[in-house]
Amino acid sequence: MFLRINLHHPFIDQLHENKNDILCVLNEKIVTTQKCVIAEHTQTEEKYGGKLGIKAKIVKVTVTENGNFKKDENTVLEIPAPTAIAYGVVELYIKHDGQFEFCLLSEKQGGFEKENTERHQSHDSVLHDTLSMYTWDVVDGVKNDSQQRKAVPCNASLHFLMQDITHLKKQFLILERLPTDQRQELYQMFCENLYDGHIVVHLQTLVEEICSGYKPNLTILDDLSPSHKQKALHFLHLIEYDTHNQNLHQDKVDILFALHLLISALDEITDSALATLGACCDLDLLPVLCSLPNITSDEGLCSRTNPLLSDFMDLGRFQIAQRLFTFSNLKLEMNEHTVVAATTTAPGFLPFILYIAICGLYALKYSTKEEKGLDEC
């Protein structure tokens, strides 16, 4: 019998709010056995050599145990007993089904396992081929440096993403073909949720369980706030998931996998970046952001006179897009004649994750017939 962790427990949900948090087991600690006071005493010492007098400030720190302490106005810290002053912990690596392993070796890192994209290979080879180049869907979004550099080159033009965006457009094409009402409602729902990172985590959990072939435990929705529960149920309604029988019609599977790709990318983005992406959606900056990789040269430059960059001529809009890029280890700069779009010195795989989100939202916003003539995107 395997021990499992309840991944739907409210405490685990709180851990997911900060992607850097991990679960640990306390195996030892050091505590004080009696009150301890740390005091600082200062005195001035004068030394004379020849005709030169030098004054030096000497700081002495003393620690006095309980019972022998004499109150001093210079006391800066008092530690009561028992106070833990050091810990020893073992990190846990938690699998998607709740099973966990102890990270006893120094090279083994704790965290939460993400869904392996290879599970979806039979459903969509394009998705598997694209993501396997980056393997970004990993524990806490951490890979070693060599893999990061291989995936996304440093100080490189944004144009390097163009080939992968072509694959993404094929994957998200099914979203563009959705009925207009359904597509626009999904887009509006995502835009609203970009300002609330908590609901993105809950949606990711639901979609991942459905895509993995599990029946999600919908009772966990009762633990959510009323607004979050309503949003989660509304999403399931939009994808036509039967909450009563807990199944999805076979002809909706490809739609769900496309949305899973989008939500997984959003789940990897920080709350600050999500909110900034939401502002870009509100300002209708998705077309220019989506077209940047194609119109940027191999040197990372594109002319300010390019009509596709007209939205960037407003300084306020440009600065919001620039802030979004900064969150994703990309740099966006504008000078007198050109706009520069490139990766930073340590991009990791955040640039690609950002463009998964941008392309997915763009597909929901504009159908094939409504692309506003932006063939470059």
PDB file of N, CA, C and O in Angstrom, residues 7 95-97 112-117 119-120 137 201-216 235 256-257 259-260 263-264 267-268:
ATOM      1  N   LEU A   7      -3.598  15.984  -3.019  1.00  0.00           N
ATOM      2  CA  LEU A   7      -3.184  17.148  -3.803  1.00  0.00           C
ATOM      3  C   LEU A   7      -4.243  18.241  -3.839  1.00  0.00           C
ATOM      4  O   LEU A   7      -3.968  19.351  -4.308  1.00  0.00           O
ATOM      5  N   LYS A  95       4.492  13.112  -6.887  1.00  0.00           N
ATOM      6  CA  LYS A  95       4.031  12.738  -8.222  1.00  0.00           C
ATOM      7  C   LYS A  95       2.595  13.190  -8.433  1.00  0.00           C
ATOM      8  O   LYS A  95       1.884  13.550  -7.505  1.00  0.00           O
ATOM      9  N   HIS A  96       2.172  13.172  -9.714  1.00  0.00           N
ATOM     10  CA  HIS A  96       0.854  13.717 -10.064  1.00  0.00           C
ATOM     11  C   HIS A  96      -0.284  12.908  -9.467  1.00  0.00           C
ATOM     12  O   HIS A  96      -1.411  13.398  -9.383  1.00  0.00           O
ATOM     13  N   ASP A  97      -0.024  11.656  -9.029  1.00  0.00           N
ATOM     14  CA  ASP A  97      -1.079  10.850  -8.421  1.00  0.00           C
ATOM     15  C   ASP A  97      -1.052  10.916  -6.901  1.00  0.00           C
ATOM     16  O   ASP A  97      -1.805  10.208  -6.232  1.00  0.00           O
ATOM     17  N   PHE A 112       6.761  19.392  -7.318  1.00  0.00           N
ATOM     18  CA  PHE A 112       5.583  18.689  -7.801  1.00  0.00           C
ATOM     19  C   PHE A 112       5.792  18.249  -9.243  1.00  0.00           C
ATOM     20  O   PHE A 112       6.189  19.047 -10.088  1.00  0.00           O
ATOM     21  N   GLU A 113       5.537  16.980  -9.494  1.00  0.00           N
ATOM     22  CA  GLU A 113       5.662  16.456 -10.850  1.00  0.00           C
ATOM     23  C   GLU A 113       4.578  17.037 -11.726  1.00  0.00           C
ATOM     24  O   GLU A 113       3.423  17.174 -11.313  1.00  0.00           O
ATOM     25  N   LYS A 114       4.953  17.391 -12.941  1.00  0.00           N
ATOM     26  CA  LYS A 114       3.983  17.858 -13.926  1.00  0.00           C
ATOM     27  C   LYS A 114       3.628  16.720 -14.876  1.00  0.00           C
ATOM     28  O   LYS A 114       4.353  15.734 -14.995  1.00  0.00           O
ATOM     29  N   GLU A 115       2.520  16.893 -15.583  1.00  0.00           N
ATOM     30  CA  GLU A 115       2.087  15.867 -16.536  1.00  0.00           C
ATOM     31  C   GLU A 115       3.102  15.721 -17.653  1.00  0.00           C
ATOM     32  O   GLU A 115       3.554  16.706 -18.232  1.00  0.00           O
ATOM     33  N   ASN A 116       3.493  14.500 -17.937  1.00  0.00           N
ATOM     34  CA  ASN A 116       4.447  14.232 -19.011  1.00  0.00           C
ATOM     35  C   ASN A 116       3.767  14.432 -20.354  1.00  0.00           C
ATOM     36  O   ASN A 116       2.750  13.810 -20.653  1.00  0.00           O
ATOM     37  N   THR A 117       4.316  15.299 -21.182  1.00  0.00           N
ATOM     38  CA  THR A 117       3.684  15.590 -22.473  1.00  0.00           C
ATOM     39  C   THR A 117       3.669  14.380 -23.403  1.00  0.00           C
ATOM     40  O   THR A 117       2.900  14.331 -24.345  1.00  0.00           O
ATOM     41  N   ARG A 119       2.455  11.628 -22.831  1.00  0.00           N
ATOM     42  CA  ARG A 119       1.184  10.909 -22.720  1.00  0.00           C
ATOM     43  C   ARG A 119       0.225  11.303 -23.827  1.00  0.00           C
ATOM     44  O   ARG A 119      -0.693  10.573 -24.162  1.00  0.00           O
ATOM     45  N   HIS A 120       0.413  12.501 -24.361  1.00  0.00           N
ATOM     46  CA  HIS A 120      -0.522  13.004 -25.356  1.00  0.00           C
ATOM     47  C   HIS A 120      -0.016  12.784 -26.789  1.00  0.00           C
ATOM     48  O   HIS A 120      -0.589  13.298 -27.721  1.00  0.00           O
ATOM     49  N   ASP A 137       7.691  21.368 -19.232  1.00  0.00           N
ATOM     50  CA  ASP A 137       6.675  20.959 -18.275  1.00  0.00           C
ATOM     51  C   ASP A 137       7.302  20.039 -17.239  1.00  0.00           C
ATOM     52  O   ASP A 137       7.155  18.829 -17.274  1.00  0.00           O
ATOM     53  N   VAL A 201      -4.431  28.074 -11.348  1.00  0.00           N
ATOM     54  CA  VAL A 201      -3.924  26.837 -10.744  1.00  0.00           C
ATOM     55  C   VAL A 201      -5.031  25.795 -10.661  1.00  0.00           C
ATOM     56  O   VAL A 201      -4.828  24.614 -10.983  1.00  0.00           O
ATOM     57  N   HIS A 202      -6.223  26.203 -10.240  1.00  0.00           N
ATOM     58  CA  HIS A 202      -7.340  25.259 -10.120  1.00  0.00           C
ATOM     59  C   HIS A 202      -7.758  24.718 -11.490  1.00  0.00           C
ATOM     60  O   HIS A 202      -8.047  23.520 -11.622  1.00  0.00           O
ATOM     61  N   LEU A 203      -7.801  25.574 -12.497  1.00  0.00           N
ATOM     62  CA  LEU A 203      -8.151  25.120 -13.839  1.00  0.00           C
ATOM     63  C   LEU A 203      -7.116  24.139 -14.371  1.00  0.00           C
ATOM     64  O   LEU A 203      -7.458  23.137 -15.009  1.00  0.00           O
ATOM     65  N   GLN A 204      -5.838  24.426 -14.105  1.00  0.00           N
ATOM     66  CA  GLN A 204      -4.774  23.530 -14.544  1.00  0.00           C
ATOM     67  C   GLN A 204      -4.941  22.145 -13.922  1.00  0.00           C
ATOM     68  O   GLN A 204      -4.777  21.119 -14.577  1.00  0.00           O
ATOM     69  N   THR A 205      -5.295  22.103 -12.637  1.00  0.00           N
ATOM     70  CA  THR A 205      -5.486  20.821 -11.955  1.00  0.00           C
ATOM     71  C   THR A 205      -6.638  20.039 -12.572  1.00  0.00           C
ATOM     72  O   THR A 205      -6.520  18.833 -12.842  1.00  0.00           O
ATOM     73  N   LEU A 206      -7.755  20.722 -12.822  1.00  0.00           N
ATOM     74  CA  LEU A 206      -8.913  20.048 -13.413  1.00  0.00           C
ATOM     75  C   LEU A 206      -8.600  19.505 -14.803  1.00  0.00           C
ATOM     76  O   LEU A 206      -8.865  18.341 -15.108  1.00  0.00           O
ATOM     77  N   VAL A 207      -8.036  20.357 -15.643  1.00  0.00           N
ATOM     78  CA  VAL A 207      -7.777  19.966 -17.031  1.00  0.00           C
ATOM     79  C   VAL A 207      -6.738  18.855 -17.096  1.00  0.00           C
ATOM     80  O   VAL A 207      -6.860  17.923 -17.895  1.00  0.00           O
ATOM     81  N   GLU A 208      -5.722  18.940 -16.251  1.00  0.00           N
ATOM     82  CA  GLU A 208      -4.684  17.916 -16.283  1.00  0.00           C
ATOM     83  C   GLU A 208      -5.226  16.555 -15.895  1.00  0.00           C
ATOM     84  O   GLU A 208      -4.850  15.532 -16.479  1.00  0.00           O
ATOM     85  N   GLU A 209      -6.116  16.524 -14.919  1.00  0.00           N
ATOM     86  CA  GLU A 209      -6.704  15.241 -14.522  1.00  0.00           C
ATOM     87  C   GLU A 209      -7.579  14.661 -15.632  1.00  0.00           C
ATOM     88  O   GLU A 209      -7.557  13.461 -15.889  1.00  0.00           O
ATOM     89  N   ILE A 210      -8.341  15.518 -16.294  1.00  0.00           N
ATOM     90  CA  ILE A 210      -9.195  15.041 -17.387  1.00  0.00           C
ATOM     91  C   ILE A 210      -8.336  14.528 -18.540  1.00  0.00           C
ATOM     92  O   ILE A 210      -8.603  13.464 -19.114  1.00  0.00           O
ATOM     93  N   CYS A 211      -7.283  15.283 -18.892  1.00  0.00           N
ATOM     94  CA  CYS A 211      -6.404  14.870 -19.984  1.00  0.00           C
ATOM     95  C   CYS A 211      -5.650  13.586 -19.651  1.00  0.00           C
ATOM     96  O   CYS A 211      -5.271  12.832 -20.550  1.00  0.00           O
ATOM     97  N   SER A 212      -5.425  13.327 -18.377  1.00  0.00           N
ATOM     98  CA  SER A 212      -4.689  12.132 -17.962  1.00  0.00           C
ATOM     99  C   SER A 212      -5.586  10.904 -17.906  1.00  0.00           C
ATOM    100  O   SER A 212      -5.118   9.812 -17.607  1.00  0.00           O
ATOM    101  N   GLY A 213      -6.875  11.111 -18.185  1.00  0.00           N
ATOM    102  CA  GLY A 213      -7.785   9.975 -18.175  1.00  0.00           C
ATOM    103  C   GLY A 213      -8.461   9.746 -16.845  1.00  0.00           C
ATOM    104  O   GLY A 213      -9.189   8.765 -16.673  1.00  0.00           O
ATOM    105  N   TYR A 214      -8.212  10.627 -15.865  1.00  0.00           N
ATOM    106  CA  TYR A 214      -8.845  10.492 -14.562  1.00  0.00           C
ATOM    107  C   TYR A 214     -10.169  11.261 -14.539  1.00  0.00           C
ATOM    108  O   TYR A 214     -10.372  12.202 -15.297  1.00  0.00           O
ATOM    109  N   LYS A 215     -11.036  10.852 -13.629  1.00  0.00           N
ATOM    110  CA  LYS A 215     -12.233  11.630 -13.375  1.00  0.00           C
ATOM    111  C   LYS A 215     -11.908  12.591 -12.240  1.00  0.00           C
ATOM    112  O   LYS A 215     -11.636  12.154 -11.124  1.00  0.00           O
ATOM    113  N   PRO A 216     -11.883  13.879 -12.516  1.00  0.00           N
ATOM    114  CA  PRO A 216     -11.492  14.831 -11.473  1.00  0.00           C
ATOM    115  C   PRO A 216     -12.447  14.799 -10.294  1.00  0.00           C
ATOM    116  O   PRO A 216     -13.654  14.607 -10.460  1.00  0.00           O
ATOM    117  N   PHE A 235     -15.993  27.137 -16.786  1.00  0.00           N
ATOM    118  CA  PHE A 235     -15.023  26.626 -17.763  1.00  0.00           C
ATOM    119  C   PHE A 235     -15.423  25.223 -18.218  1.00  0.00           C
ATOM    120  O   PHE A 235     -15.382  24.920 -19.426  1.00  0.00           O
ATOM    121  N   LEU A 256      -9.853  20.068 -25.872  1.00  0.00           N
ATOM    122  CA  LEU A 256      -9.362  20.076 -24.496  1.00  0.00           C
ATOM    123  C   LEU A 256      -7.839  20.050 -24.445  1.00  0.00           C
ATOM    124  O   LEU A 256      -7.218  20.739 -23.631  1.00  0.00           O
ATOM    125  N   PHE A 257      -7.209  19.276 -25.335  1.00  0.00           N
ATOM    126  CA  PHE A 257      -5.751  19.213 -25.325  1.00  0.00           C
ATOM    127  C   PHE A 257      -5.131  20.546 -25.744  1.00  0.00           C
ATOM    128  O   PHE A 257      -4.086  20.943 -25.222  1.00  0.00           O
ATOM    129  N   LEU A 259      -6.529  23.481 -25.156  1.00  0.00           N
ATOM    130  CA  LEU A 259      -6.708  24.347 -23.991  1.00  0.00           C
ATOM    131  C   LEU A 259      -5.770  23.942 -22.854  1.00  0.00           C
ATOM    132  O   LEU A 259      -5.304  24.791 -22.086  1.00  0.00           O
ATOM    133  N   HIS A 260      -5.490  22.649 -22.759  1.00  0.00           N
ATOM    134  CA  HIS A 260      -4.537  22.183 -21.745  1.00  0.00           C
ATOM    135  C   HIS A 260      -3.157  22.777 -21.989  1.00  0.00           C
ATOM    136  O   HIS A 260      -2.464  23.189 -21.051  1.00  0.00           O
ATOM    137  N   ILE A 263      -3.422  26.474 -20.861  1.00  0.00           N
ATOM    138  CA  ILE A 263      -3.507  26.637 -19.405  1.00  0.00           C
ATOM    139  C   ILE A 263      -2.206  26.233 -18.727  1.00  0.00           C
ATOM    140  O   ILE A 263      -1.772  26.860 -17.748  1.00  0.00           O
ATOM    141  N   SER A 264      -1.544  25.193 -19.252  1.00  0.00           N
ATOM    142  CA  SER A 264      -0.269  24.770 -18.671  1.00  0.00           C
ATOM    143  C   SER A 264       0.771  25.876 -18.787  1.00  0.00           C
ATOM    144  O   SER A 264       1.579  26.094 -17.875  1.00  0.00           O
ATOM    145  N   ASP A 267      -0.044  28.537 -16.294  1.00  0.00           N
ATOM    146  CA  ASP A 267       0.275  28.078 -14.943  1.00  0.00           C
ATOM    147  C   ASP A 267       1.757  28.233 -14.621  1.00  0.00           C
ATOM    148  O   ASP A 267       2.145  28.296 -13.449  1.00  0.00           O
ATOM    149  N   GLU A 268       2.600  28.275 -15.657  1.00  0.00           N
ATOM    150  CA  GLU A 268       4.039  28.424 -15.454  1.00  0.00           C
ATOM    151  C   GLU A 268       4.464  29.886 -15.340  1.00  0.00           C
ATOM    152  O   GLU A 268       5.609  30.178 -15.015  1.00  0.00           O
TER     153      GLU A 268
END
